[in-house]
Amino acid sequence: MNEITTELKSHFLRLYQMAFSDDNFDVLEMQMLYKFAEERKVSRKELDTILLSPYHDSSIPNSLELKIEYLYDLAVMIWADEKVTNDEITTLKKYCSKFGFLEENLNELTDFLIENAKRSTSKTELLKQLID
């Protein structure tokens, strides 16, 4: 098994939690979770181990780029079933706040992330829009 950082384990657990935040865990959300793992070179077995042993120290990314990337993954997870619930938005805002974004910017940031998830914007393009 590859050494998976606490930060990445935390991210997968946040994604898993997001999938359940609307009380309607959809198979598309699970497929999205495995896709995110594959993008990060984490095997299905490794992801299953993380999800079945969820007691890990929690870690929040340090860099702005990684914070945005992880929050965008959450937005993509929300949009996986093409429905956005109030519970999912509340959960996304909670994570934006945990990641250090200011309260007064949370509505705009979550709207931006969800709208880009709906458009299937690439992470590279999303980061260019926000950081450049």
C-alpha positions as a printed Julia matrix, in Angstrom:
132×3 Matrix{Float64}:
   0.0    0.0     0.0
   1.28   3.47   -0.85
   1.78   5.88    2.02
  -1.29   8.11    1.92
  -0.98  11.38    3.79
  -3.28  12.3     6.64
  -4.34  15.29    4.55
  -5.48  13.05    1.68
  -7.21  10.58    4.02
  -9.05  13.51    5.56
 -10.08  14.67    2.1
 -11.57  11.3     1.19
 -13.47  11.18    4.47
 -14.84  14.68    3.81
 -15.96  13.57    0.35
 -17.63  10.5     1.85
 -19.36  12.67    4.44
 -20.51  15.04    1.7
 -22.06  12.13   -0.18
 -24.21  11.38    2.87
 -25.04  14.98    3.78
 -28.35  14.95    1.9
 -29.46  11.57    3.34
 -29.55  10.21   -0.22
 -26.31   8.4    -0.99
 -26.32   7.94   -4.75
 -24.28   5.36   -6.66
 -22.98   8.24   -8.82
 -21.46   9.81   -5.72
 -19.61   6.59   -4.88
 -18.36   6.36   -8.47
 -17.13   9.96   -8.17
 -15.31   9.08   -4.96
 -13.46   6.22   -6.68
 -12.67   8.53   -9.61
 -11.1   11.08   -7.23
  -9.06   8.27   -5.67
  -7.89   7.07   -9.08
  -6.83  10.63  -10.03
  -4.62  10.65   -6.94
  -3.19   7.16   -7.57
  -5.1    5.62   -4.65
  -6.39   2.11   -5.34
  -9.96   1.02   -4.7
  -8.69  -1.23   -1.91
  -6.79   1.63   -0.26
  -9.85   3.87   -0.48
 -12.06   1.14    0.99
  -9.62   0.79    3.89
  -9.75   4.55    4.53
 -13.55   4.62    4.42
 -13.97   1.54    6.61
 -11.45   2.75    9.2
 -12.45   6.39    9.45
 -10.58   7.14   12.65
  -7.74   9.3    11.4
  -6.25  12.53   12.53
  -7.9   15.25   10.51
  -5.76  17.54    8.43
  -6.57  20.62    6.38
  -4.42  21.54    3.39
  -2.0   24.42    3.8
  -1.79  25.8     0.29
  -4.56  27.93   -1.23
  -4.45  25.86   -4.42
  -4.99  22.58   -2.57
  -7.76  24.1    -0.44
  -9.58  25.19   -3.6
  -8.96  21.85   -5.29
 -10.36  19.9    -2.32
 -13.37  22.21   -1.95
 -14.04  21.88   -5.66
 -13.99  18.09   -5.31
 -16.7   18.5    -2.67
 -18.74  20.66   -5.07
 -18.34  18.06   -7.82
 -19.49  15.4    -5.35
 -22.56  17.52   -4.57
 -23.38  17.82   -8.27
 -22.78  14.11   -9.02
 -26.51  13.37   -8.77
 -27.37  16.71  -10.45
 -29.24  17.85   -7.35
 -28.06  20.41   -4.83
 -29.71  20.33   -1.41
 -29.58  22.87    1.39
 -27.81  20.29    3.58
 -25.08  19.88    0.98
 -24.6   23.65    0.66
 -24.45  23.98    4.44
 -21.82  21.24    4.6
 -19.77  22.86    1.81
 -19.9   26.22    3.61
 -18.77  24.5     6.82
 -15.72  23.12    5.03
 -14.96  26.46    3.37
 -14.99  28.01    6.82
 -12.81  25.21    8.27
 -10.36  25.81    5.44
  -9.97  29.42    6.59
 -12.18  31.32    4.18
 -13.93  34.36    5.62
 -17.59  34.07    6.61
 -18.58  37.01    4.38
 -17.19  35.19    1.33
 -18.78  31.78    1.89
 -21.96  32.32   -0.15
 -20.05  33.64   -3.13
 -17.39  30.92   -2.91
 -19.88  28.05   -2.61
 -21.98  29.44   -5.48
 -18.84  29.73   -7.6
 -17.75  26.17   -6.82
 -21.19  24.67   -7.5
 -21.65  26.61  -10.76
 -18.28  25.43  -12.02
 -19.07  21.86  -10.99
 -22.27  22.09  -13.06
 -20.18  23.24  -16.04
 -17.55  20.51  -15.46
 -14.81  23.13  -15.31
 -11.37  21.55  -15.02
  -9.45  22.14  -11.79
  -6.73  23.88  -13.77
  -9.22  26.34  -15.27
 -10.94  26.85  -11.94
  -7.65  27.7   -10.24
  -6.77  30.11  -13.06
 -10.07  31.91  -12.55
  -9.54  32.29   -8.82
  -5.83  32.82   -8.44
  -4.73  34.69  -11.57
